[in-house]
Coordinates of C-alpha atoms in Angstrom, one line a residue:
M1015 CA -122.7 -87.1 -38.5
M1016 CA -126.3 -87.5 -37.4
G1017 CA -126.1 -91.2 -38.0
R1018 CA -123.0 -91.5 -35.8
I1019 CA -124.6 -89.5 -33.0
R1020 CA -127.7 -91.6 -33.1
L1021 CA -125.7 -94.9 -33.1
T1022 CA -123.6 -93.7 -30.2
R1023 CA -126.7 -92.8 -28.3
L1024 CA -128.2 -96.2 -28.9
I1025 CA -125.0 -97.9 -27.8
L1026 CA -125.0 -95.7 -24.7
I1027 CA -128.5 -96.7 -23.9
S1028 CA -127.6 -100.3 -24.3
F1029 CA -124.6 -100.0 -22.0
F1030 CA -126.7 -98.0 -19.5
S1031 CA -129.3 -100.8 -19.5
L1032 CA -126.6 -103.3 -18.9
L1033 CA -125.3 -101.3 -16.0
V1034 CA -128.8 -101.0 -14.4
I1035 CA -129.2 -104.7 -14.7
Q1036 CA -125.9 -105.2 -13.0
I1037 CA -126.9 -102.9 -10.2
L1038 CA -130.1 -104.8 -9.7
I1039 CA -128.3 -108.0 -9.6
V1040 CA -125.8 -106.7 -7.0
G1041 CA -128.7 -105.4 -4.9
I1042 CA -130.7 -108.6 -5.1
F1043 CA -127.5 -110.6 -4.4
G1044 CA -126.6 -108.4 -1.5
K1045 CA -130.0 -108.7 0.1
F1046 CA -130.1 -112.5 -0.4
S1047 CA -126.6 -112.8 1.0
A1048 CA -127.5 -110.8 4.1
L1049 CA -130.5 -112.9 4.8
E1050 CA -128.6 -116.1 4.1
F1051 CA -125.8 -114.9 6.3
R1052 CA -128.1 -114.0 9.2
Q1053 CA -129.7 -117.5 9.0
R1054 CA -126.3 -119.2 8.9
E1055 CA -125.1 -117.0 11.7
K1056 CA -128.1 -117.8 13.9
E1057 CA -127.8 -121.6 13.3
S1058 CA -124.0 -121.4 14.0
V1059 CA -124.4 -119.3 17.2
D1060 CA -127.3 -121.4 18.5
Y1061 CA -125.3 -124.5 18.0
I1062 CA -122.3 -123.1 19.9
L1063 CA -124.5 -121.7 22.7
S1064 CA -126.3 -125.1 22.9
M1065 CA -122.9 -126.7 23.3
Y1066 CA -121.8 -124.2 25.9
S1067 CA -125.1 -124.4 27.9
R1068 CA -124.9 -128.3 27.8
N1069 CA -121.3 -128.1 29.1
M1070 CA -122.3 -125.6 31.8
E1071 CA -125.3 -127.6 32.9
G1072 CA -123.3 -130.8 33.0
A1073 CA -120.7 -129.1 35.2
L1074 CA -123.2 -127.6 37.6
E1075 CA -125.1 -130.9 37.9
K1076 CA -121.9 -132.8 38.7
T1077 CA -121.0 -130.2 41.2
D1078 CA -124.5 -130.4 42.8
N1079 CA -124.1 -134.2 43.0
D1080 CA -120.8 -133.7 44.8
L1081 CA -122.4 -131.3 47.3
E1082 CA -125.1 -133.8 48.0
D1083 CA -122.5 -136.5 48.6
I1084 CA -120.8 -134.2 51.1
L1085 CA -124.1 -133.6 52.8
L1086 CA -124.5 -137.4 53.2
S1087 CA -121.6 -137.3 55.6
N1088 CA -123.9 -135.6 58.1
S1089 CA -122.4 -137.4 61.1
T1090 CA -119.0 -136.0 60.3
L1091 CA -120.4 -132.6 59.7
M1092 CA -122.1 -132.7 63.2
L1093 CA -118.8 -133.5 64.8
L1094 CA -117.6 -130.0 63.8
K1095 CA -120.0 -128.8 66.5
N1096 CA -118.6 -131.1 69.1
K1097 CA -117.2 -129.4 72.1
S1098 CA -114.1 -131.6 72.0
G1099 CA -111.4 -130.1 70.0
L1100 CA -110.0 -133.5 69.2
Q1101 CA -113.3 -134.6 67.7
R1102 CA -113.5 -131.4 65.6
W1103 CA -109.9 -132.0 64.4
H1104 CA -110.8 -135.6 63.3
A1105 CA -113.9 -134.4 61.6
S1106 CA -112.0 -131.6 59.8
Y1107 CA -109.4 -134.1 58.6
A1108 CA -112.0 -136.5 57.3
L1109 CA -113.9 -133.7 55.6
S1110 CA -110.7 -132.4 54.0
E1111 CA -110.0 -135.9 52.6
L1112 CA -113.6 -136.0 51.2
L1113 CA -113.4 -132.6 49.6
N1114 CA -110.0 -133.3 47.9
K1115 CA -111.4 -136.6 46.6
K1116 CA -114.5 -134.9 45.1
L1117 CA -112.4 -132.1 43.6
S1118 CA -110.0 -134.5 41.9
S1119 CA -112.7 -136.9 40.7
T1120 CA -115.0 -134.4 39.0
M1121 CA -112.7 -131.5 38.0
E1122 CA -115.8 -129.3 37.4
A1123 CA -115.4 -127.0 40.5
D1124 CA -112.5 -124.9 41.6
A1125 CA -113.2 -125.4 45.3
Y1126 CA -115.3 -127.2 47.9
V1127 CA -115.5 -125.5 51.2
V1128 CA -116.9 -126.5 54.6
F1129 CA -117.1 -123.5 57.0
D1130 CA -118.3 -123.2 60.6
A1131 CA -118.4 -119.7 61.9
E1132 CA -118.9 -120.7 65.5
Y1133 CA -115.5 -122.5 65.8
E1134 CA -114.0 -120.7 62.9
I1135 CA -113.4 -123.9 61.0
F1136 CA -112.4 -123.3 57.3
I1137 CA -111.8 -126.4 55.3
M1138 CA -111.1 -126.1 51.5
A1139 CA -110.1 -128.3 48.6
R1140 CA -109.0 -125.9 45.8
S1141 CA -107.6 -126.0 42.2
N1142 CA -104.8 -123.9 40.8
N1143 CA -107.4 -121.3 39.7
I1144 CA -107.8 -120.2 43.3
L1145 CA -104.6 -118.7 44.6
Y1146 CA -103.5 -118.3 48.2
D1147 CA -104.3 -114.6 48.1
D1148 CA -107.9 -115.5 47.2
L1149 CA -108.5 -117.5 50.4
E1150 CA -109.1 -114.6 52.7
P1151 CA -111.7 -112.9 50.5
I1152 CA -113.6 -116.2 50.2
Q1153 CA -113.5 -116.8 54.0
N1154 CA -114.7 -113.3 54.6
Y1155 CA -117.5 -113.7 52.2
L1156 CA -118.6 -117.0 53.8
S1157 CA -118.4 -115.4 57.3
G1158 CA -120.6 -112.6 56.0
I1159 CA -123.4 -114.8 54.7
A1160 CA -123.1 -117.1 57.7
G1161 CA -123.8 -114.1 59.9
L1162 CA -126.9 -113.3 57.8
K1163 CA -128.2 -116.9 58.6
K1164 CA -129.3 -117.5 55.0
K1165 CA -131.1 -120.6 53.9
N1166 CA -129.8 -123.0 51.2
T1167 CA -129.1 -121.1 48.0
G1168 CA -129.0 -121.9 44.4
W1169 CA -126.2 -121.0 42.1
I1170 CA -125.4 -117.3 42.5
S1171 CA -122.6 -115.0 41.4
A1172 CA -120.6 -113.5 44.2
Q1173 CA -117.9 -110.8 44.3
M1174 CA -115.0 -112.0 46.5
G1175 CA -112.2 -109.5 46.6
E1176 CA -111.5 -108.5 43.0
K1177 CA -112.9 -111.7 41.5
V1178 CA -116.4 -112.9 40.7
Y1179 CA -117.3 -116.6 41.3
L1180 CA -120.3 -118.9 40.9
I1181 CA -121.1 -120.3 44.3
K1182 CA -123.7 -122.6 45.8
C1183 CA -124.2 -123.1 49.5
Y1184 CA -126.0 -125.6 51.7
Y1185 CA -126.5 -125.2 55.5
Y1186 CA -126.6 -128.2 57.7
G1187 CA -126.8 -127.7 61.5
G1188 CA -125.1 -124.3 61.2
V1189 CA -122.3 -125.6 59.0
C1190 CA -122.0 -124.0 55.5
I1191 CA -121.0 -126.4 52.7
S1192 CA -120.1 -124.6 49.4
A1193 CA -119.0 -125.2 45.9
I1194 CA -117.1 -122.4 44.1
I1195 CA -116.4 -122.1 40.3
S1196 CA -114.1 -119.3 39.1
E1197 CA -114.1 -117.4 35.9
Q1198 CA -111.2 -119.4 34.5
K1199 CA -113.0 -122.6 35.2
I1200 CA -116.1 -121.4 33.4
R1201 CA -114.0 -120.7 30.3
E1202 CA -112.6 -124.2 30.5
I1203 CA -116.0 -125.7 31.0
L1204 CA -117.5 -123.8 28.0
S1205 CA -114.8 -124.6 25.5
Y1206 CA -113.5 -128.0 26.7
G1207 CA -110.4 -127.6 24.6
Q1208 CA -112.1 -125.8 21.6
N1209 CA -110.8 -122.6 20.2
T1210 CA -113.1 -119.8 21.2
E1211 CA -110.9 -117.0 19.8
N1212 CA -113.1 -116.1 16.9
L1213 CA -115.5 -113.4 15.9
L1214 CA -118.1 -114.7 18.4
E1215 CA -118.0 -113.0 21.7
F1216 CA -119.6 -115.0 24.5
Y1217 CA -120.4 -114.2 28.1
V1218 CA -121.9 -115.9 31.1
T1219 CA -124.2 -113.7 33.1
D1220 CA -126.4 -114.1 36.2
A1221 CA -130.2 -113.8 36.0
E1222 CA -130.0 -110.0 36.3
G1223 CA -127.6 -109.7 33.3
N1224 CA -124.4 -109.0 35.3
V1225 CA -121.2 -110.5 33.8
I1226 CA -119.7 -113.5 35.5
C1227 CA -117.3 -114.6 32.7
A1228 CA -116.4 -112.9 29.4
S1229 CA -114.4 -113.8 26.4
N1230 CA -113.7 -110.1 25.8
P1231 CA -111.0 -109.0 28.2
D1232 CA -112.3 -105.4 28.0
V1233 CA -115.6 -106.4 29.7
K1234 CA -115.1 -106.8 33.5
C1235 CA -116.9 -109.1 35.8
G1236 CA -119.9 -107.6 37.5
Q1237 CA -120.7 -105.1 34.7
R1238 CA -124.1 -104.8 33.2
L1239 CA -123.7 -106.6 29.8
E1240 CA -126.5 -105.0 27.7
T1241 CA -125.6 -101.4 28.9
E1242 CA -121.9 -102.0 28.2
M1243 CA -122.4 -103.5 24.7
E1244 CA -125.0 -100.9 23.5
E1245 CA -122.6 -98.1 24.4
K1246 CA -119.6 -99.7 22.9
Y1247 CA -120.9 -101.3 19.6
F1248 CA -123.5 -100.1 17.0
R1249 CA -126.6 -102.3 17.0
P1250 CA -125.0 -105.6 18.2
R1251 CA -127.0 -108.8 17.7
W1252 CA -127.8 -110.8 20.9
Y1253 CA -128.2 -114.5 21.3
R1254 CA -128.7 -116.2 24.7
Q1255 CA -129.6 -119.5 26.2
E1256 CA -130.4 -120.2 29.9
V1257 CA -128.6 -122.8 32.0
M1258 CA -130.5 -124.9 34.6
N1259 CA -133.8 -123.0 34.5
G1260 CA -132.3 -119.5 34.7
T1261 CA -129.5 -120.2 37.1
C1262 CA -127.3 -118.3 34.7
Y1263 CA -127.2 -117.4 31.0
V1264 CA -124.8 -118.1 28.2
V1265 CA -124.8 -115.0 25.9
A1266 CA -123.2 -114.4 22.5
V1267 CA -122.8 -110.9 20.9
V1268 CA -122.1 -110.5 17.2
R1269 CA -120.9 -107.0 16.1
Q1270 CA -122.0 -105.5 12.8
S1271 CA -118.4 -105.0 11.8
D1272 CA -117.6 -108.6 12.4
A1273 CA -120.6 -109.8 10.4
L1274 CA -119.5 -107.6 7.4
R1275 CA -116.0 -108.8 7.7
D1276 CA -117.2 -112.4 7.8
S1277 CA -119.3 -112.0 4.7
P1278 CA -117.3 -110.1 2.1
Y1279 CA -119.2 -111.3 -1.0
F1280 CA -121.3 -108.2 -1.3
F1281 CA -118.3 -105.9 -1.3
I1282 CA -116.5 -108.2 -3.9
V1283 CA -119.5 -107.9 -6.2
L1284 CA -119.7 -104.1 -5.6
V1285 CA -116.0 -103.7 -6.5
M1286 CA -116.6 -105.8 -9.6
L1287 CA -119.6 -103.6 -10.5
L1288 CA -117.4 -100.5 -10.2
I1289 CA -114.7 -102.1 -12.3
S1290 CA -117.3 -103.1 -15.0
L1291 CA -118.7 -99.5 -14.9
I1292 CA -115.2 -98.2 -15.6
F1293 CA -114.7 -100.8 -18.3
I1294 CA -118.1 -100.0 -20.0
F1295 CA -117.3 -96.3 -20.2
W1296 CA -113.8 -97.1 -21.5
L1297 CA -115.3 -99.6 -24.1
M1298 CA -117.8 -97.0 -25.2
R1299 CA -115.1 -94.4 -25.8
F1300 CA -112.9 -97.0 -27.4
M1301 CA -115.6 -98.2 -29.8
N1302 CA -116.4 -94.7 -30.8
D1303 CA -112.9 -93.4 -31.3
E1304 CA -111.1 -96.5 -32.4
V1305 CA -113.8 -98.4 -34.5
I1306 CA -116.9 -96.5 -35.4
K1307 CA -115.4 -93.2 -36.5
P1308 CA -112.6 -94.9 -38.5
I1309 CA -115.0 -97.3 -40.2
N1310 CA -117.3 -94.4 -41.2
V1311 CA -114.4 -92.5 -42.6
L1312 CA -113.3 -95.5 -44.5
A1313 CA -116.8 -96.1 -45.8
D1314 CA -117.1 -92.5 -47.0
T1315 CA -113.7 -92.8 -48.6
S1316 CA -114.6 -96.1 -50.3
G1317 CA -117.8 -94.5 -51.7
K1318 CA -115.9 -91.6 -53.2
I1319 CA -113.3 -94.0 -54.6
R1320 CA -116.0 -96.0 -56.3
M1321 CA -117.3 -92.7 -57.8
G1322 CA -113.8 -92.2 -59.3
D1323 CA -112.3 -89.6 -56.9
L1324 CA -108.8 -91.0 -56.3
T1325 CA -107.6 -87.8 -54.7
I1326 CA -109.6 -88.5 -51.5
R1327 CA -107.6 -89.7 -48.5
P1328 CA -109.0 -91.1 -45.2
E1329 CA -108.3 -88.8 -42.3
Y1330 CA -108.7 -90.0 -38.8
S1331 CA -106.5 -90.6 -35.7
C1332 CA -106.6 -93.8 -33.6
K1333 CA -104.3 -95.7 -31.4
N1334 CA -104.9 -99.3 -32.5
T1335 CA -102.5 -100.6 -35.0
E1336 CA -105.1 -102.3 -37.2
M1337 CA -107.1 -99.1 -38.1
A1338 CA -103.9 -97.1 -38.3
G1339 CA -102.4 -99.7 -40.6
L1340 CA -105.5 -99.7 -42.8
R1341 CA -105.4 -95.9 -43.1
E1342 CA -101.7 -96.1 -44.0
T1343 CA -102.4 -98.9 -46.5
Y1344 CA -105.2 -96.8 -48.1
V1345 CA -103.0 -93.8 -48.4
T1346 CA -100.1 -95.7 -49.7
M1347 CA -102.2 -97.6 -52.3
L1348 CA -104.0 -94.5 -53.4
D1349 CA -100.8 -92.5 -53.8
T1350 CA -99.3 -95.4 -55.8
I1351 CA -102.3 -95.6 -58.0
M1352 CA -102.2 -91.8 -58.7
E1353 CA -98.5 -92.1 -59.5
L1354 CA -99.0 -95.0 -61.9
K1355 CA -101.9 -93.1 -63.6
L1356 CA -99.6 -90.1 -64.1
Q1357 CA -97.0 -92.4 -65.6
E1358 CA -99.7 -93.9 -67.9
Y1359 CA -98.8 -97.5 -67.0
E1360 CA -102.3 -98.8 -67.7
N1361 CA -101.4 -102.5 -67.1
V1362 CA -99.8 -101.8 -63.8
I1363 CA -102.7 -99.6 -62.8
R1364 CA -105.1 -102.4 -63.5
V1365 CA -103.1 -104.7 -61.2
K1366 CA -103.1 -102.1 -58.4
E1367 CA -106.8 -101.5 -58.9
S1368 CA -107.3 -105.2 -58.4
E1369 CA -105.3 -105.1 -55.2
L1370 CA -107.3 -102.1 -54.1
K1371 CA -110.5 -104.0 -54.7
Y1372 CA -109.1 -106.8 -52.7
M1373 CA -108.4 -104.4 -49.8
H1374 CA -112.0 -103.2 -50.2
M1375 CA -113.2 -106.8 -50.1
Q1376 CA -111.2 -107.5 -47.0
L1377 CA -112.2 -104.2 -45.4
K1378 CA -115.9 -104.8 -46.1
P1379 CA -117.2 -101.5 -44.8
H1380 CA -120.7 -102.8 -45.7
F1381 CA -120.0 -105.7 -43.3
F1382 CA -119.2 -103.4 -40.4
L1383 CA -122.1 -101.1 -41.2
N1384 CA -124.5 -104.1 -41.5
A1385 CA -123.2 -105.3 -38.1
L1386 CA -123.8 -101.9 -36.5
S1387 CA -127.2 -101.8 -38.2
T1388 CA -128.0 -105.2 -36.6
I1389 CA -126.9 -103.8 -33.2
N1390 CA -129.2 -100.9 -33.8
S1391 CA -132.1 -103.1 -34.6
M1392 CA -131.6 -105.3 -31.6
A1393 CA -131.3 -102.3 -29.4
Y1394 CA -134.7 -101.1 -30.6
E1395 CA -136.0 -104.6 -29.7
N1396 CA -134.4 -104.5 -26.3
E1397 CA -132.5 -107.7 -27.0
N1398 CA -129.7 -106.8 -24.5
D1399 CA -128.3 -110.3 -24.1
E1400 CA -128.1 -110.7 -27.9
I1401 CA -126.4 -107.3 -28.2
H1402 CA -123.8 -108.4 -25.7
E1403 CA -123.1 -111.7 -27.5
F1404 CA -123.1 -110.0 -30.9
I1405 CA -120.6 -107.3 -29.9
Q1406 CA -118.3 -109.9 -28.4
A1407 CA -118.3 -112.0 -31.6
F1408 CA -118.1 -108.9 -33.7
S1409 CA -115.0 -107.5 -31.9
R1410 CA -113.2 -110.8 -32.2
N1411 CA -114.1 -111.0 -35.9
I1412 CA -112.8 -107.5 -36.8
R1413 CA -109.7 -108.0 -34.7
Y1414 CA -109.0 -111.1 -36.7
M1415 CA -110.0 -109.4 -40.0
F1416 CA -107.6 -106.5 -39.4
R1417 CA -104.7 -108.9 -39.4
V1418 CA -105.5 -109.9 -43.0
G1419 CA -102.6 -110.3 -45.5
L1420 CA -100.8 -112.9 -47.6
H1421 CA -99.8 -115.0 -44.7
T1422 CA -100.9 -118.2 -43.0
V1423 CA -102.5 -119.0 -39.7
S1424 CA -103.3 -122.3 -38.0
L1425 CA -106.5 -124.2 -39.0
K1426 CA -107.6 -123.9 -35.4
E1427 CA -107.3 -120.1 -35.4
E1428 CA -109.2 -119.8 -38.7
I1429 CA -112.0 -122.1 -37.4
A1430 CA -112.3 -120.0 -34.3
N1431 CA -112.8 -116.9 -36.5
I1432 CA -115.4 -118.8 -38.5
E1433 CA -117.2 -119.7 -35.3
D1434 CA -117.3 -116.0 -34.3
Y1435 CA -118.7 -115.2 -37.7
L1436 CA -121.3 -117.9 -37.5
E1437 CA -122.3 -116.7 -34.0
M1438 CA -123.1 -113.3 -35.5
Q1439 CA -125.1 -114.9 -38.3
R1440 CA -127.0 -117.1 -35.9
I1441 CA -128.2 -114.0 -34.1
L1442 CA -129.1 -112.4 -37.4
Y1443 CA -130.7 -115.5 -39.2
K1444 CA -131.9 -117.3 -36.0
D1445 CA -132.7 -120.9 -37.0
C1446 CA -132.4 -120.5 -40.7
F1447 CA -129.2 -122.6 -41.1
Y1448 CA -127.4 -125.6 -39.6
F1449 CA -123.6 -125.9 -39.5
Y1450 CA -121.6 -129.0 -38.8
M1451 CA -117.9 -129.7 -39.1
E1452 CA -115.4 -132.5 -38.7
V1453 CA -111.9 -131.3 -37.8
P1454 CA -109.5 -133.9 -36.4
E1455 CA -107.5 -132.5 -33.5
M1456 CA -104.2 -133.6 -35.2
L1457 CA -104.9 -131.2 -38.1
E1458 CA -105.6 -128.1 -36.0
K1459 CA -102.0 -126.8 -36.3
W1460 CA -102.0 -127.1 -40.1
E1461 CA -101.1 -123.7 -41.6
I1462 CA -103.6 -122.2 -44.1
P1463 CA -104.0 -118.8 -45.8
Q1464 CA -105.8 -116.3 -43.5
M1465 CA -109.5 -115.6 -44.3
L1466 CA -109.6 -118.6 -46.6
L1467 CA -112.6 -120.3 -44.8
H1468 CA -114.1 -116.9 -44.1
T1469 CA -114.3 -116.1 -47.8
F1470 CA -116.2 -119.4 -48.5
M1471 CA -118.5 -118.9 -45.5
E1472 CA -119.3 -115.3 -46.5
N1473 CA -120.0 -116.5 -50.1
I1474 CA -122.5 -119.0 -48.7
F1475 CA -124.3 -116.4 -46.6
K1476 CA -124.3 -114.0 -49.5
H1477 CA -125.8 -116.3 -52.1
A1478 CA -127.4 -119.3 -50.3
V1479 CA -128.7 -118.4 -46.8
S1480 CA -132.0 -116.7 -46.5
I1481 CA -134.6 -116.2 -43.7
D1482 CA -137.1 -117.8 -46.0
T1483 CA -135.3 -121.1 -46.4
F1484 CA -133.3 -123.6 -44.3
T1485 CA -129.7 -124.1 -45.3
T1486 CA -127.3 -126.8 -44.2
I1487 CA -123.5 -126.3 -44.2
F1488 CA -121.0 -129.1 -43.7
L1489 CA -117.2 -128.6 -43.3
R1490 CA -114.9 -131.6 -43.3
C1491 CA -111.1 -131.6 -42.9
S1492 CA -108.9 -134.6 -43.7
L1493 CA -105.3 -135.5 -44.6
E1494 CA -104.8 -137.0 -48.1
K1495 CA -102.0 -137.7 -50.7
F1496 CA -102.4 -135.4 -53.6
D1497 CA -100.0 -135.5 -56.5
G1498 CA -97.4 -137.3 -54.4
I1499 CA -97.5 -134.9 -51.3
S1500 CA -99.5 -134.7 -48.1
V1501 CA -102.1 -132.0 -48.2
L1502 CA -104.9 -130.8 -46.0
K1503 CA -108.2 -131.4 -47.8
I1504 CA -111.0 -129.1 -46.9
E1505 CA -114.5 -129.9 -48.2
I1506 CA -117.4 -127.4 -47.8
Q1507 CA -120.9 -128.5 -48.8
N1508 CA -124.1 -126.5 -48.5
S1509 CA -127.6 -126.6 -49.8
G1510 CA -128.7 -123.7 -52.0
N1511 CA -128.3 -122.4 -55.5
H1512 CA -125.9 -124.1 -57.9
F1513 CA -122.8 -122.3 -59.0
R1514 CA -123.2 -120.5 -62.4
Q1515 CA -121.5 -122.3 -65.2
E1516 CA -119.2 -119.3 -65.9
I1517 CA -118.0 -119.5 -62.3
L1518 CA -117.3 -123.2 -62.6
E1519 CA -115.3 -122.7 -65.8
R1520 CA -113.5 -119.6 -64.4
I1521 CA -112.4 -121.5 -61.2
N1522 CA -111.9 -125.1 -62.5
E1523 CA -110.5 -124.4 -66.0
D1524 CA -109.6 -120.9 -67.0
A1525 CA -107.8 -119.7 -64.0
G1526 CA -105.3 -117.7 -66.0
K1527 CA -107.9 -115.2 -67.4
K1528 CA -108.0 -111.9 -65.6
E1529 CA -111.2 -110.3 -67.0
N1530 CA -113.2 -108.3 -64.5
H1531 CA -116.3 -110.0 -63.3
N1532 CA -118.8 -108.7 -60.7
R1533 CA -119.8 -112.2 -59.6
G1534 CA -117.5 -114.7 -57.9
I1535 CA -114.7 -112.1 -57.2
G1536 CA -114.1 -113.6 -53.8
L1537 CA -113.6 -117.2 -55.1
I1538 CA -111.6 -115.9 -58.1
Y1539 CA -109.2 -114.0 -55.9
T1540 CA -109.0 -116.9 -53.4
K1541 CA -107.8 -119.1 -56.3
E1542 CA -105.2 -116.4 -57.2
I1543 CA -104.0 -116.3 -53.6
L1544 CA -103.6 -120.1 -53.6
S1545 CA -101.7 -119.9 -56.9
I1546 CA -99.4 -117.2 -55.6
M1547 CA -98.7 -118.8 -52.2
Y1548 CA -98.3 -122.4 -53.3
D1549 CA -97.4 -122.0 -57.0
R1550 CA -100.2 -124.4 -58.1
E1551 CA -103.4 -123.9 -60.1
D1552 CA -105.3 -127.0 -59.1
L1553 CA -105.9 -126.5 -55.4
L1554 CA -109.4 -125.1 -55.6
F1555 CA -112.3 -127.0 -57.2
L1556 CA -116.0 -126.2 -57.4
E1557 CA -118.9 -128.6 -58.3
N1558 CA -122.6 -128.7 -58.3
E1559 CA -124.2 -131.8 -56.7
E1560 CA -127.6 -133.3 -57.0
A1561 CA -130.6 -132.1 -54.9
G1562 CA -129.5 -128.5 -55.2
N1563 CA -126.2 -128.9 -53.2
V1564 CA -122.9 -127.3 -54.0
K1565 CA -119.4 -128.4 -52.9
V1566 CA -116.1 -126.6 -52.6
T1567 CA -112.9 -128.6 -52.3
V1568 CA -109.6 -126.9 -51.5
R1569 CA -106.3 -128.5 -50.8
I1570 CA -103.5 -126.9 -48.8
P1571 CA -99.9 -128.1 -49.0
G1572 CA -97.8 -128.2 -45.9
K1573 CA -95.4 -125.4 -47.0
V1574 CA -95.7 -122.1 -48.8
Q1575 CA -93.6 -122.2 -52.0
M1576 CA -93.1 -118.4 -52.5
K1577 CA -91.6 -116.8 -49.4
G1578 CA -91.1 -113.2 -48.9
K1579 CA -92.4 -110.1 -47.1
G1580 CA -96.0 -110.6 -46.1
Y1581 CA -95.7 -114.4 -46.3
S1582 CA -95.3 -116.9 -43.4
A1583 CA -94.2 -120.4 -43.9
E1584 CA -94.9 -123.5 -41.9

């Protein structure tokens, strides 16, 4: 009991350490993502604002050039002051033609206006953005500033009725020459056909920060932008660029909610962290209830069976079919053995005992306990990455092992199990062995008895591999003709101790003898399995080679000869 509690605690510490590492990774990733996003956001917004400001400056410069061209018609402008009504009419007509020509050639302004308050002359060339209802507010505004006798102005924002415009005025001999740009025209100038309906909110403000144009329909012209945004949004980020030395400003506002929505990676990782947390706790509970406790019960049961107590029965409850099947097999076999003992069928009892030993061999409680002991040792050494890799390989290995029986699997599946087993041994023995294999792809679907290669590999690691020596292991698969049929030939060579002579004779010659031997039981039973499944005694051959090498050769026919419950054919 104390051992199980201690092991569970160590596993919990390992999982908790893994969780802390994941949290740190999420935090670092989140911080890095935020900084990287801010940088990308700044570069992107600066680029857009630069494009907007260039478009705006280009439009204002073209409009300024048009105003200067209109001013060059000074003689025509002076005729507007002529006392002759006919002369003023001719001048008005000529100026109207000139204004329409400039408006149609540049397309940067919404209106060019020539206004003389003395004779109430109002000449305008306008685009569709200025409606008929807008003319009276514009004329009233120009009358108002004419009465103030202002000098030439730069570009300023002006409220004319319910609309706000950019306007620039020149005065020549009491005549006001103006260019007007509406909010709609500013939007057209900024975008020039580009889609501005995105997360970036942009505005055009005057030098005092009052809104002239806004992409957000909730922000009205003439409002104070900073005051409006600070009240509406939590900590918005501001980006601005001036146009024509402070004539106006192009401003972008990025909301916090938009930024988070535009960069969802942190939340994705956070969700993954929560999922992994749930999975870790589930895995801990599963390992404890479905693997550790049943293995300990089976180990205790196996120990008492070895002491001769055949009345013991493993008692545990689990949901996975492998462990439940093992318990049922244990109970069934022990009950059968007890029944046979009561009936005093000694020969049958010996056969069942042999089968029980095979089950013990396949169960390998020492293998599971050694694996858990290895995890325990790595936990003490804080080898968290190795623990993770070891547990993954271990779980796949036992899942495969619990399917054991007298049936066949594909060569590819058996090799995958061997690779998991070797992965565990690499973590345990580090660089003490080298494994190489040649398996043609066309042979991967060949059916072989399950755990066949595993038995050979386990025998190698039991008798040959040591941390004090370097062991080479070579596995080769090929197709050959053997006794008139096509068979899969598997050759396994490794450096290490030679086979004992009694094992060579037992496997290569006297396969029919059934005496109990403590050494070579795995190889002996493998030969019996091959004999049962393929009805041949010559499929397994052992030999000692020079330079301390040993070689195992096994041949697998294409079909199982004895079919029945527990067997699977091609």
